[in-house]
Structures are given as C-alpha cells and as structure tokens.
XYZ file of C-alpha atoms in Angstrom:
725
model
C 114.656 143.975 95.149
C 114.400 142.675 91.597
C 113.817 139.025 90.898
C 117.370 138.674 89.591
C 118.767 140.483 92.625
C 116.796 138.230 94.963
C 118.142 135.086 93.281
C 121.703 136.380 93.569
C 121.194 137.200 97.245
C 119.642 133.786 97.828
C 122.647 132.028 96.273
C 124.971 134.122 98.427
C 123.090 133.207 101.611
C 122.992 129.548 100.597
C 126.760 129.612 100.158
C 127.323 131.247 103.544
C 125.065 128.831 105.395
C 126.679 125.887 103.599
C 130.020 127.174 104.915
C 128.602 127.259 108.434
C 127.603 123.622 108.136
C 131.111 122.724 106.945
C 132.510 124.455 110.015
C 129.954 122.671 112.215
C 130.936 119.275 110.817
C 134.630 119.979 111.385
C 134.031 121.077 114.977
C 131.860 118.040 115.586
C 134.622 115.680 114.408
C 137.124 117.455 116.645
C 134.762 117.346 119.647
C 134.140 113.624 119.215
C 137.880 112.988 119.007
C 138.347 114.942 122.249
C 135.578 112.905 123.862
C 137.230 109.633 122.840
C 140.548 110.910 124.169
C 138.890 111.828 127.459
C 137.563 108.293 127.790
C 141.123 106.974 127.366
C 142.666 109.637 129.609
C 144.735 107.938 132.297
C 146.245 110.935 134.071
C 145.064 112.902 137.089
C 142.487 111.788 139.589
C 139.256 109.910 138.838
C 137.422 113.194 139.336
C 139.642 114.877 136.719
C 138.825 112.154 134.213
C 135.138 112.376 135.038
C 135.136 116.155 134.477
C 136.890 115.784 131.139
C 134.441 113.151 129.927
C 131.425 115.191 130.953
C 132.653 118.484 129.505
C 133.582 116.944 126.144
C 130.302 114.998 126.035
C 128.437 118.262 126.623
C 130.253 119.879 123.690
C 129.371 116.923 121.440
C 125.712 117.272 122.396
C 125.821 121.034 121.797
C 127.066 120.512 118.259
C 124.791 117.564 117.530
C 121.579 119.535 118.111
C 122.443 122.205 115.545
C 121.830 120.251 112.342
C 118.238 121.454 112.069
C 117.929 125.207 111.673
C 121.572 125.992 112.344
C 121.160 129.532 110.993
C 117.774 131.204 110.746
C 118.506 134.843 110.027
C 120.736 137.860 109.569
C 120.944 141.322 111.117
C 122.261 144.288 109.120
C 123.381 147.237 111.214
C 123.156 150.869 110.125
C 126.959 150.928 110.338
C 127.120 148.437 107.477
C 128.134 145.422 109.578
C 126.022 142.305 109.496
C 125.672 139.276 111.765
C 124.127 135.865 111.292
C 121.959 134.470 114.103
C 121.454 130.780 114.819
C 120.925 127.938 117.217
C 124.500 127.921 118.534
C 127.542 130.159 118.284
C 130.397 129.433 115.853
C 133.740 131.245 115.680
C 136.605 131.714 113.248
C 139.670 130.500 115.118
C 142.016 131.792 112.426
C 140.668 135.332 112.732
C 140.850 136.124 116.465
C 137.785 133.979 117.115
C 135.503 136.377 115.302
C 131.887 135.156 115.484
C 130.631 133.774 112.204
C 127.314 132.795 113.790
C 125.771 134.400 116.876
C 124.103 132.191 119.466
C 120.480 133.329 119.737
C 121.012 133.926 123.471
C 123.982 136.272 122.993
C 123.310 139.973 123.781
C 124.328 140.929 120.235
C 121.538 138.715 118.853
C 118.743 140.310 120.852
C 117.757 142.918 118.199
C 116.813 140.015 115.925
C 113.800 139.532 118.221
C 113.191 143.033 119.557
C 114.038 145.609 116.863
C 111.058 147.386 115.292
C 110.532 150.205 112.836
C 109.910 152.549 115.770
C 112.947 151.326 117.750
C 115.410 149.758 115.296
C 118.171 149.448 117.936
C 120.845 150.461 115.445
C 119.666 147.937 112.853
C 118.826 148.615 109.227
C 117.379 145.273 108.216
C 116.319 141.917 109.598
C 116.445 138.936 107.253
C 114.745 135.622 108.089
C 115.573 132.333 106.383
C 113.251 129.489 105.510
C 115.321 126.298 105.385
C 114.799 122.694 104.452
C 117.434 120.454 105.877
C 120.724 122.282 105.405
C 119.591 124.450 102.517
C 118.156 127.970 102.557
C 115.176 127.892 100.198
C 113.976 131.482 100.608
C 114.288 134.569 102.769
C 112.195 137.569 103.757
C 113.466 141.049 104.637
C 112.159 143.653 107.011
C 113.785 147.033 106.419
C 113.483 149.342 109.414
C 112.473 152.952 108.910
C 110.432 152.158 105.802
C 106.620 152.345 105.959
C 105.204 148.859 106.320
C 102.113 147.181 107.714
C 104.018 143.968 108.356
C 104.615 142.787 111.914
C 108.055 141.329 112.583
C 108.094 137.595 112.344
C 104.682 137.200 110.735
C 105.957 135.164 107.795
C 108.071 132.763 109.844
C 105.649 132.808 112.766
C 102.551 131.974 110.756
C 104.415 129.250 108.923
C 105.330 127.746 112.285
C 101.892 127.956 113.915
C 100.112 126.627 110.829
C 102.473 123.676 110.418
C 101.073 120.246 111.414
C 101.925 119.194 114.959
C 104.374 116.396 115.551
C 104.831 114.177 118.563
C 106.599 116.742 120.736
C 106.822 120.447 121.386
C 109.119 122.372 119.052
C 111.437 125.150 120.078
C 110.579 128.692 118.952
C 114.153 129.907 118.717
C 113.606 131.195 115.150
C 110.275 132.902 115.872
C 110.562 134.361 119.376
C 108.407 137.459 119.629
C 109.316 140.676 121.397
C 107.134 140.156 124.497
C 108.461 136.618 124.798
C 112.076 137.698 124.425
C 111.687 140.237 127.230
C 110.589 137.473 129.587
C 113.241 135.007 128.416
C 116.066 137.467 129.163
C 114.607 138.973 132.334
C 117.329 139.380 134.942
C 115.496 138.542 138.145
C 117.132 136.411 140.862
C 113.925 135.308 142.565
C 110.639 133.923 141.296
C 109.248 134.920 137.905
C 105.561 134.179 137.330
C 104.521 133.907 133.682
C 100.768 133.826 133.266
C 99.047 133.401 129.968
C 95.934 131.883 128.505
C 95.884 128.892 126.160
C 98.269 129.041 123.224
C 100.305 132.019 124.456
C 103.509 129.997 124.484
C 104.164 130.339 128.203
C 105.616 126.846 128.502
C 108.033 127.162 125.619
C 109.012 130.656 126.798
C 109.859 129.210 130.219
C 111.998 126.486 128.615
C 113.832 129.029 126.469
C 114.402 131.058 129.636
C 116.089 128.001 131.145
C 118.312 127.699 128.065
C 119.150 131.398 128.387
C 120.014 131.091 132.096
C 122.187 128.042 131.449
C 123.973 130.026 128.728
C 124.536 133.188 130.784
C 125.107 131.542 134.183
C 126.739 128.297 133.139
C 129.326 128.114 135.893
C 126.781 128.787 138.652
C 124.115 126.424 137.387
C 125.772 123.485 135.665
C 126.859 121.584 138.788
C 123.355 121.532 140.238
C 121.171 121.692 137.140
C 117.563 122.636 136.606
C 114.338 120.880 137.610
C 111.287 121.139 135.331
C 107.976 120.063 136.890
C 104.971 119.386 134.654
C 101.431 118.149 135.323
C 101.543 114.630 133.881
C 103.820 112.144 132.069
C 102.320 112.951 128.653
C 103.158 116.621 129.129
C 106.705 115.809 130.231
C 107.166 113.652 127.141
C 105.745 116.473 124.998
C 108.161 119.155 126.241
C 111.240 117.052 126.983
C 112.830 117.600 123.555
C 112.891 121.387 123.637
C 115.903 121.901 125.892
C 118.011 119.120 124.325
C 117.237 120.694 120.934
C 118.808 123.876 122.299
C 121.889 122.019 123.525
C 120.936 121.773 127.203
C 120.902 118.393 128.941
C 121.547 119.177 132.630
C 117.814 119.222 133.223
C 115.577 116.878 135.226
C 111.930 116.484 134.167
C 109.391 115.297 136.741
C 105.708 115.342 137.549
C 104.478 116.200 141.078
C 103.905 112.465 141.537
C 107.619 111.727 141.026
C 109.223 114.218 143.421
C 110.100 111.434 145.857
C 112.719 109.142 144.251
C 111.421 105.663 143.535
C 107.790 106.758 143.525
C 105.611 107.475 140.493
C 102.090 108.311 141.593
C 99.462 109.148 138.978
C 96.148 108.425 140.767
C 94.177 111.383 142.092
C 92.165 111.772 145.287
C 88.579 112.892 145.481
C 87.955 116.600 145.846
C 87.708 116.758 149.655
C 90.696 114.488 150.291
C 92.814 116.404 147.759
C 91.878 119.732 149.353
C 92.818 118.519 152.842
C 96.051 116.811 151.803
C 97.137 119.915 149.936
C 96.610 122.286 152.862
C 99.165 123.207 155.510
C 96.814 121.676 158.101
C 98.421 118.365 157.170
C 101.619 119.448 158.928
C 99.859 119.296 162.295
C 98.226 115.986 161.399
C 101.549 114.431 160.396
C 103.285 115.654 163.541
C 100.419 114.364 165.680
C 100.569 110.998 163.893
C 104.255 110.734 164.783
C 103.631 111.751 168.390
C 100.901 109.117 168.596
C 103.550 106.447 167.917
C 105.728 107.653 170.831
C 104.145 105.561 173.571
C 104.233 105.133 177.339
C 103.910 101.630 178.826
C 100.449 100.846 180.142
C 102.032 98.500 182.672
C 105.629 98.618 183.950
C 108.015 96.420 181.971
C 110.411 94.402 184.135
C 114.000 94.138 182.943
C 116.506 91.996 184.848
C 120.129 93.123 185.056
C 122.397 90.710 187.003
C 119.498 89.541 189.097
C 118.515 93.135 189.882
C 114.866 93.422 188.746
C 114.241 96.856 187.182
C 111.182 98.478 185.727
C 110.518 100.724 182.789
C 107.524 102.540 184.178
C 105.346 105.297 182.702
C 107.158 108.045 184.635
C 110.573 106.983 183.323
C 109.297 106.645 179.761
C 107.549 110.034 179.967
C 110.780 111.725 181.091
C 112.650 110.065 178.241
C 109.901 111.008 175.770
C 109.923 114.656 176.857
C 113.699 114.851 176.511
C 113.597 113.241 173.075
C 110.817 115.530 171.844
C 112.558 118.694 173.058
C 115.850 117.642 171.466
C 114.662 119.104 168.162
C 115.773 115.993 166.331
C 113.623 114.075 163.833
C 111.734 111.132 165.305
C 114.160 108.361 164.314
C 117.212 110.320 165.446
C 115.510 111.347 168.694
C 115.087 107.643 169.476
C 118.732 107.672 170.600
C 117.895 110.307 173.224
C 114.846 108.327 174.351
C 116.942 105.158 174.662
C 119.774 106.991 176.403
C 117.511 108.385 179.143
C 115.879 105.031 179.869
C 119.283 103.329 179.809
C 120.619 105.917 182.252
C 117.734 105.433 184.681
C 117.938 101.632 184.626
C 121.714 101.455 184.935
C 121.743 103.978 187.790
C 119.181 101.915 189.638
C 121.088 98.726 188.905
C 124.381 100.233 190.065
C 122.842 101.207 193.381
C 121.491 97.738 193.986
C 124.391 95.684 192.694
C 127.065 97.776 194.367
C 125.304 98.200 197.719
C 127.660 97.328 200.566
C 130.868 96.948 198.548
C 131.054 99.766 195.926
C 131.229 103.477 196.682
C 131.317 106.552 194.462
C 134.994 106.923 195.357
C 135.726 103.702 193.450
C 135.473 105.600 190.172
C 137.274 103.109 187.961
C 135.276 100.106 189.182
C 132.081 102.143 189.070
C 132.602 103.178 185.429
C 133.633 99.672 184.418
C 130.449 98.261 185.919
C 128.398 100.968 184.206
C 129.884 100.066 180.802
C 129.123 96.394 181.375
C 125.541 97.135 182.402
C 124.929 99.379 179.379
C 126.239 96.657 177.081
C 124.160 93.999 178.826
C 121.061 96.163 178.550
C 121.614 96.831 174.846
C 121.807 93.080 174.227
C 118.691 92.302 176.265
C 115.910 91.173 173.905
C 113.078 92.381 176.134
C 114.667 95.808 176.531
C 115.176 96.123 172.760
C 111.627 94.992 172.042
C 110.265 97.490 174.569
C 112.178 100.385 172.987
C 110.917 99.298 169.560
C 107.349 99.339 170.863
C 107.560 102.627 172.740
C 109.623 104.527 170.164
C 109.582 102.548 166.902
C 111.765 103.315 163.913
C 109.349 104.655 161.289
C 109.501 105.187 157.545
C 107.328 107.726 155.711
C 105.532 104.931 153.891
C 104.715 102.821 156.958
C 103.553 105.784 159.021
C 101.317 107.328 156.359
C 99.840 104.007 155.210
C 98.968 102.995 158.773
C 97.404 106.421 159.365
C 95.114 106.061 156.347
C 94.087 102.511 157.280
C 93.251 103.077 160.955
C 90.246 105.143 162.104
C 91.720 105.156 165.626
C 95.097 106.516 164.554
C 93.489 109.046 162.241
C 91.234 110.295 165.049
C 94.183 110.500 167.455
C 96.085 112.621 164.921
C 93.149 114.967 164.387
C 92.584 113.856 160.799
C 89.323 113.877 158.876
C 87.671 110.503 158.079
C 87.791 111.495 154.390
C 91.436 110.371 154.495
C 90.565 106.768 155.361
C 91.102 104.088 152.711
C 91.442 100.312 152.680
C 94.898 100.217 151.075
C 96.940 102.860 152.819
C 99.866 102.395 150.434
C 97.826 103.030 147.264
C 99.655 106.300 146.759
C 98.075 109.282 145.032
C 99.697 112.431 143.675
C 98.522 114.307 146.789
C 100.374 111.818 149.024
C 103.780 112.602 147.522
C 104.389 115.928 149.336
C 103.266 114.281 152.585
C 105.778 111.462 152.142
C 108.459 114.022 151.356
C 107.569 116.033 154.466
C 107.843 112.893 156.569
C 111.386 112.301 155.339
C 112.410 115.389 157.305
C 110.056 114.827 160.248
C 111.202 111.231 160.743
C 114.833 111.335 159.686
C 116.778 108.327 158.387
C 115.519 104.896 159.374
C 119.058 103.539 159.688
C 121.727 104.604 162.199
C 123.773 107.482 160.840
C 126.948 106.071 162.433
C 126.929 102.773 160.552
C 130.249 101.114 161.312
C 130.953 99.845 157.801
C 130.276 103.276 156.309
C 132.580 104.922 158.868
C 135.346 102.490 158.039
C 134.943 103.032 154.297
C 135.113 106.798 154.703
C 138.145 106.527 156.974
C 139.954 104.360 154.420
C 139.105 106.767 151.607
C 140.396 109.720 153.638
C 143.569 107.821 154.452
C 144.122 106.951 150.795
C 143.590 110.558 149.773
C 146.109 111.747 152.385
C 148.668 109.251 151.128
C 148.202 110.445 147.574
C 148.403 114.124 148.554
C 151.492 113.467 150.637
C 153.335 111.622 147.872
C 152.411 114.160 145.210
C 153.515 116.958 147.526
C 156.775 115.141 148.120
C 157.253 114.781 144.364
C 156.733 118.504 143.915
C 159.228 119.478 146.627
C 161.965 116.828 146.320
C 165.473 117.746 145.277
C 167.946 115.743 143.216
C 169.036 113.652 146.182
C 165.537 112.363 146.842
C 164.225 109.326 145.047
C 160.541 108.870 144.336
C 159.685 106.275 141.750
C 156.729 106.284 139.379
C 155.490 103.106 141.010
C 155.143 104.997 144.289
C 152.707 107.458 142.734
C 150.872 104.693 140.911
C 150.466 102.773 144.138
C 149.081 105.851 145.902
C 146.593 106.570 143.123
C 145.492 102.939 142.988
C 144.939 103.107 146.722
C 142.777 106.194 146.344
C 140.847 104.690 143.419
C 139.916 101.681 145.535
C 137.938 103.832 147.940
C 136.745 106.749 145.843
C 133.527 105.809 144.097
C 133.414 107.433 140.675
C 129.833 108.246 139.748
C 129.603 107.956 135.975
C 125.925 108.914 135.762
C 125.148 112.261 134.168
C 123.785 115.093 136.259
C 120.147 114.460 135.420
C 120.382 110.796 136.505
C 122.157 111.629 139.761
C 119.787 114.456 140.650
C 116.612 112.480 139.898
C 117.725 109.659 142.198
C 118.712 111.872 145.135
C 115.928 113.225 147.338
C 118.325 115.715 148.954
C 119.646 117.102 145.655
C 119.204 120.867 145.393
C 118.764 122.668 142.087
C 119.906 126.104 141.016
C 116.632 126.779 139.195
C 113.174 125.211 139.057
C 110.506 125.580 136.371
C 106.951 124.811 137.472
C 104.405 124.430 134.684
C 100.637 124.403 135.241
C 101.595 125.881 138.593
C 98.030 126.856 139.413
C 97.404 123.168 140.200
C 100.037 122.914 142.925
C 98.961 122.825 146.550
C 100.535 124.486 149.565
C 102.184 121.173 150.432
C 103.524 120.799 146.880
C 105.223 124.181 147.186
C 106.979 123.105 150.385
C 108.571 120.230 148.460
C 109.755 122.507 145.659
C 111.153 125.132 148.005
C 113.224 122.428 149.693
C 114.589 121.436 146.292
C 115.745 124.989 145.532
C 117.139 126.802 148.603
C 118.165 129.744 146.401
C 114.489 130.320 145.520
C 115.175 130.768 141.806
C 111.981 129.787 139.964
C 110.161 130.286 136.700
C 106.486 129.689 137.471
C 104.109 129.143 134.560
C 100.353 128.935 134.746
C 96.877 130.242 134.122
C 94.585 130.675 137.129
C 91.546 130.386 134.863
C 92.541 126.783 134.050
C 92.850 125.668 137.693
C 91.040 122.400 138.323
C 92.667 121.233 141.565
C 90.653 122.028 144.719
C 93.972 122.551 146.516
C 95.497 124.741 143.804
C 96.254 128.454 143.756
C 93.557 131.097 143.722
C 96.211 133.817 143.517
C 99.971 133.805 143.000
C 100.608 135.900 146.079
C 98.719 133.405 148.226
C 101.230 130.694 147.338
C 104.463 132.676 146.983
C 104.509 135.445 149.593
C 105.059 132.880 152.340
C 108.347 131.771 150.780
C 109.650 134.717 148.751
C 108.094 137.891 150.181
C 108.877 140.742 147.824
C 111.064 138.512 145.633
C 108.595 137.504 142.945
C 107.583 139.386 139.814
C 104.669 138.872 137.463
C 104.617 138.953 133.661
C 101.756 138.084 131.345
C 101.498 136.855 127.772
C 98.471 138.093 125.876
C 98.776 136.750 122.320
C 97.467 133.293 121.430
C 99.776 131.710 118.850
C 98.103 128.292 118.864
C 94.310 128.575 118.811
C 92.682 130.089 115.715
C 90.196 132.888 116.301
C 87.252 130.711 115.255
C 87.917 128.240 118.078
C 89.020 130.842 120.612
C 85.712 132.688 120.298
C 83.918 129.528 121.470
C 86.304 129.065 124.400
C 86.066 132.753 125.290
C 82.283 132.479 125.636
C 82.752 129.677 128.164
C 85.463 131.648 129.993
C 83.111 134.624 130.316
C 80.635 132.425 132.196
C 82.913 130.836 134.801
C 85.697 133.447 135.039
C 84.224 136.762 133.859
C 87.160 138.797 135.194
C 89.725 136.961 133.044
C 90.582 138.429 129.659
C 91.049 135.706 127.012
C 94.219 135.869 124.903
C 93.921 137.352 121.429
C 94.483 134.869 118.623
C 97.159 135.876 116.140
C 95.388 134.199 113.244
C 92.133 132.879 111.806
C 92.131 129.767 109.641
C 88.667 129.932 108.103
C 87.600 126.554 109.557
C 84.476 126.816 111.692
C 84.201 124.554 114.752
C 81.172 122.271 114.621
C 78.778 120.447 116.932
C 76.538 117.429 116.450
C 73.955 115.833 118.695
C 74.105 112.036 118.865
C 72.372 109.304 120.781
C 74.180 106.985 123.152
C 74.115 104.270 120.484
C 75.488 106.622 117.812
C 78.347 107.960 119.944
C 80.928 105.161 119.396
C 80.484 105.291 115.606
C 80.770 109.089 115.592
C 84.043 108.907 117.524
C 85.391 106.245 115.153
C 84.426 108.401 112.184
C 86.423 111.351 113.540
C 89.452 109.176 114.252
C 89.299 107.611 110.781
C 89.019 110.969 109.024
C 91.927 112.456 110.970
C 94.122 109.423 110.314
C 94.124 110.401 106.627
C 95.411 113.889 107.438
C 98.856 115.077 108.417
C 99.235 116.038 112.050
C 97.856 114.896 115.391
C 94.389 114.506 116.899
C 92.740 113.589 120.195
C 89.278 112.759 121.550
C 88.545 114.355 124.947
C 85.627 113.396 127.160
C 84.511 112.910 130.759
C 86.040 110.029 132.735
C 84.895 106.588 131.672
C 83.915 107.259 128.058
C 85.570 104.608 125.838
C 88.004 105.964 123.264
C 88.553 109.283 125.060
C 91.054 110.888 127.412
C 90.230 113.468 130.067
C 91.071 117.126 129.614
C 93.519 116.984 132.530
C 95.544 114.403 130.617
C 95.976 116.871 127.738
C 96.987 119.907 129.794
C 99.835 121.760 128.114
C 99.522 119.667 124.937
C 98.351 120.737 121.488
C 96.792 118.859 118.563
C 95.808 119.706 115.014
C 92.294 118.383 115.592
C 90.242 117.890 118.755
C 86.909 116.174 119.277
C 85.164 117.001 122.571
C 82.617 114.430 123.714
C 79.728 115.093 126.126
C 80.658 118.654 127.170
C 77.525 118.762 129.333
C 78.905 115.904 131.473
C 82.299 117.595 131.769
C 80.601 120.792 132.973
C 78.587 118.861 135.559
C 81.710 118.712 137.757
C 81.160 122.331 138.856
C 83.980 124.932 138.682
C 86.521 122.187 138.092
C 84.412 120.914 135.185
C 84.252 124.376 133.593
C 88.043 124.639 133.725
C 88.308 121.124 132.260
C 86.062 122.032 129.322
C 87.994 125.260 128.731
C 91.196 123.232 128.531
C 89.585 120.741 126.140
C 88.313 123.432 123.757
C 91.691 125.164 123.529
C 93.907 122.197 122.621
C 93.178 122.463 118.871
C 95.417 124.342 116.433
C 93.229 123.786 113.342
C 89.953 121.896 113.801
C 87.448 121.458 116.640
C 84.334 119.279 116.804
C 81.863 118.598 119.609
C 79.579 115.586 120.102
C 76.826 115.985 122.697
C 74.015 113.725 123.852
C 72.106 116.174 126.003
C 71.403 119.848 125.442
C 74.427 121.800 124.245
C 75.719 123.955 127.128
C 74.634 127.585 126.815
C 78.209 128.802 126.424
C 78.594 126.618 123.328
C 75.363 127.526 121.568
C 77.364 129.379 118.918
C 78.427 125.969 117.683
C 74.843 124.982 116.968
C 74.614 127.694 114.332
C 77.484 126.099 112.429
C 76.392 122.555 113.134
C 77.563 120.126 110.498
C 76.860 116.524 109.665
C 79.934 114.448 109.014
C-alpha cells in the first residue's frame, strides 16, 4: 500500500471507529435512563423491581468498560465482507440489528485470533489497530496467502509486553494468541487444567475464559456467578480489574484464607503443621475431636421430678450417645436425639414411680398429660439442662478447633500430632480455614433450626404472598359484576412487602457473605499450592464441578500442595478433567529466562521451561555486598527505579528489611526486580528453590541480584555479567 493509500485508509478507519463511539455514547445514555427508570419503577413485585434494577445496572457497566480499546481490529473475508472486532458488541437497530462491531467472544470473531496463512478460515486479511484514547493512530495488515515471515499479532503483542506495567493486570483481548484462544473457548463441562511456566499468560487466559463462559452461558451462570481463588490479597488486587474491564461483574474474588465468611487468614503454619492440616488425615482427627466432646457422666447425676429422684447414669447416657451418633446428623443437630433419649428414660421412670398405685396404662389421657408435664418440667430443670450441656455441648467450629490446638490432652485423645499445639488456638492460619469449613458441616448450626420467631416470620410472609396471589387471581378472573378496587391490590402488595426482605446487594456481595452459596464455575489460580483439604472446600462451593484450574507444578512451595494434577482431581472428577499447557513466555525476556531456566534444571530437571517470545538486550546482573552495604544497595535500586516509568519490587528471604518474600509476589509482574540473598532463599530446601524461581521470573525488563555469600551455582551466569551500580 502506498503512503497516500495508507493515509486514506487510516482516515476511513478513524471515521468508522469515531462512529462506533458515537453509537456507544448514545446507548450509554439510553441505558442510564433505563436504570433510573428502574429505580423509580413502582409496579410488580419487589423481586420484579430488583431484577429490573440489576439487569439495567449490568448493561450500564457493560457499556462503561468499553471506552478504552472499543475496537481493535478488522477482518476481511475472501467473499468481500468485512467485520470489525472489539471489546463489546454493537448493533444497528435501524438495519435489522446488523452487527457494526463484533464482541471478541462471538463465534464470528474467532478468526481474528486463529486465522493463519496456512489456515485462513475464509479470511483474506486481518487488520489490527493501535489506538490512543478514542482515536486510531495507526494500523497493521496481515494478508493471508501471501509469503510472510511475520507471526500474527507480533506488532500488537510486542507493544503490549514491552509496555511499562501499571498497578493491575491488563486484559489481553486485543492480543490473544491462537493457543490461548483455543483454551479460552474450550467447550468442556468439567475441570480444565491450564499449566504453564512463568509469563505464559495462564492467569489472564483463565479470566478471559470466565468472560467467554459468562457470554455464552449467561442464563445458566448469572444467578450463581463465578468464584476466583488466588494465592494472596496482592494477587487478587492485581487481577481484579480484568473481568470488570471485559464487562463482567458477577464474580467473587477470594484467597484460600477467606473461604469462610468473616475470616481473613494470612498467616502460614510451619512446614510440618501445614502438611498435616492439608492432608485428609485431618478428617479423622476432627471427627475424633467432636466425639471426644460427647461425654458420659463419671458419676450418676441425680435429677428430681416431683419428689421422684432419678439418675442420669453412664448406661443411659451411652444409649443416648449411640442413638445420636448413628442418627447421621451433625453434632449440634444430633444433640436433640441425645436429649430425647435421656428425657424418655427419665420420664418413663418418673411415670412408673409417680403413678404407682393410682395410674394404669389404660388411663391413656391422664398418662399422656402427666408425660407432657414431666417433659416440660425436665426441660426447665437447671441441673438437667446443665448436664446436657456438659455431656453433649453445643459447639462452634472456632471453639472446637481452638480448644483442640490449646490442649495436649484433647489433641492426644483425637489422635493428633503435637505439632498442632499452639498457645493461642484462635490465631488462625490459612491452613485452618478448610478445617473450620469442614467443621461447619460436621457440627451443624449452633442455634435451633426451629427458632420460633423465624417460623412466625416465614408463616406471615407465606400468608401475605397467598393473599396477594389470591387477589391478583381474582382480578384476572372477575367479571363486570365483581368489584375489586385498586386499594385492595395495594393493601395486598403492602402486606407482602412487609414480610419479603428485598436483598439489594449485588451478586458478588451476597455470594461472598454466604458460606452455603454455590457457584456455577470456579477459577483456581496457583492451584499447585492447594491442599487436599482446600479442594474439599472448593468442591462444596461448586456442586456442578465446573472449574478452570491454573498452575505450575514446578512453582509449588506448599508442603501440602499438589505433586500431580491427577492426585488432587481424580478423587472428585474421575475422567472429567482435561489438561492443556501453555508453552510461550510473553512476560520474561530471554536474557532473564535463561537464568531462571538454569535454576529450574537443577531442582526440576524434568520440567521444560517456557520459551520467551522476545529478548530485550538488557543483561541481568549480580553484585556481592557485605551486610553493612546491603541496605544502601537496596536503596540505590529503589531510587534508580523511581525515576523510571513502570513498577519495581525487592524480593528477599523473610525478615530482610525493605523486601517482600517471593510468595507475596506470586502471579504478579514488575518491570524491574531486585533479588536479595538468593543463597538464603535456597536454604529452605525444595520450597526455597521454587521461591527463588518465582522471584527470578517476576521481571518483564530488568533483573538484579545482591548476594552476601557465594552466588548459588545455578546463578553463576550472572557473575559473568556482573555490574557495579
């Protein structure tokens, strides 16, 4: 194309994209007007109003996210037709709703990511736009069927990976590569495992897969939403903007330490305690700890009913305990069975004594009346109540687990290892969270399920709903001789509104606060770190077993984590999980990846490192410093990077001032990384090697290493390019 022809084409594309923005603005105004109208809507039921508000709010959010990069390319078919591809779909209402912009997730847009010279998929040309704000500043063309050494997306892709990092992860909707697109659109109803080394984009691919599923399965998924689980709060903050930027907000983000509502654990256990807590052996320990609280009286307890002395002895309590345990109910619910058996025994004994000589079994009415009175008297007896509380106490997950950790005697009785002992039992760690969640089911609710006030409220709500249904039905069927006034319907609806609680929170807020909420899909990032007990929690949250699992076994640092995907998944989804890998590193330049690959070859020789898509010509460096020189060297790095665009981080072993640990940076990326004391990081054994591998692969541009001792053998290549700063 001549220079003049290019300029003419550029002006044409600028005009078209400007028209798309005009259409976007008009639709946004209309959507906001509809949202305001929904807020004022006074017809229908409260649920109708709630649905209208939520659906119009969702449309406003969908349109609001499209300002940046609304349209990023064009597809020209061999037939002569062409389509524009962008962040959302837009349609021409005056022309039979013809698409003027294809949503990137639409089937018709797929060739934009997958067409090649060898398999053009009916396309003649792919055009990619470079935009600033709302303006197209340039474009590049790839014509299929013409000899070329170019790889699709190189221009846009390299521009994206070389750009300075901001505060959060960016979407890749404009630069999705073919192997990524295949995974994003994979139609698999079970568990999809995406494994890839550092920088392969596995996290962002998983998030785009969520956006794709929400687009293609909206009706099935939107009422239950999606849960995304990441390793730490910094990671969650880093990725949390991707899905909203793609117009999706029905998503809950959590760390493993937040899977129990109201709890936010970040502390970690030592290696042995973490390994034990993460194993399925804890199920037996928890059950034994509960059984240990179901007691028999050491001495008979005397209860007086109408001057008839009665005893709760060990035999009676054992019978009641056996019946309660075999009921199959959780501990707190089985307490009713335990109480019922003891009540039965005591009242039967009391009936025989009190009625001796004047009451026979033929006097059924008097007999039953006396039984009712005795049961009531027993329930109000303070000693009886205190005895039941002692023999079969109401337990909460927190009180049971804390007391187990604090008591050597209780821990021994439950078959637990002394490594679990600690002074403050309630100082919760991340490994405690799945145990607390398990105990929710093992113990059951700690309040009676038949609470009188709650029953009355529900009965009133049901009555109000029946009144409303009846009056509306009467209005629908009445003839001219009937008279039903508007005030009648208003009264009925007011009555219903009094008892129907309208939850105005959005889906993400409601789901995050509800331990029993179930999701349609779950994304698990850094999944190699999750224990067997963690997986039990997640499987409870998603009964449909629809998961996208993201990880890299070579980066596993948790002693309770996965050593193979089958080990964790076959138990729950036998034959229903598939594996896909990503092999291209889009983040780490070749110069840095060669250093990390040398380390990987030492501690995981069977793992193939990902191939970097680019080199940046900046050699990573190392410098030996003394303990006194270390603080100044760190400050120097921080000062130098502050003058540059982008982000930076200093990573070191625990306890080094001015540094964070590698585990705190998992899943994150920075323009520049300084690794401090790699020899001390490695000293933590296999976990330390994985930590150092993570640290070395966080950088997108520049990597430096400060060491006080000998440089680890895997990093000796750095010594050859050692620099003084």
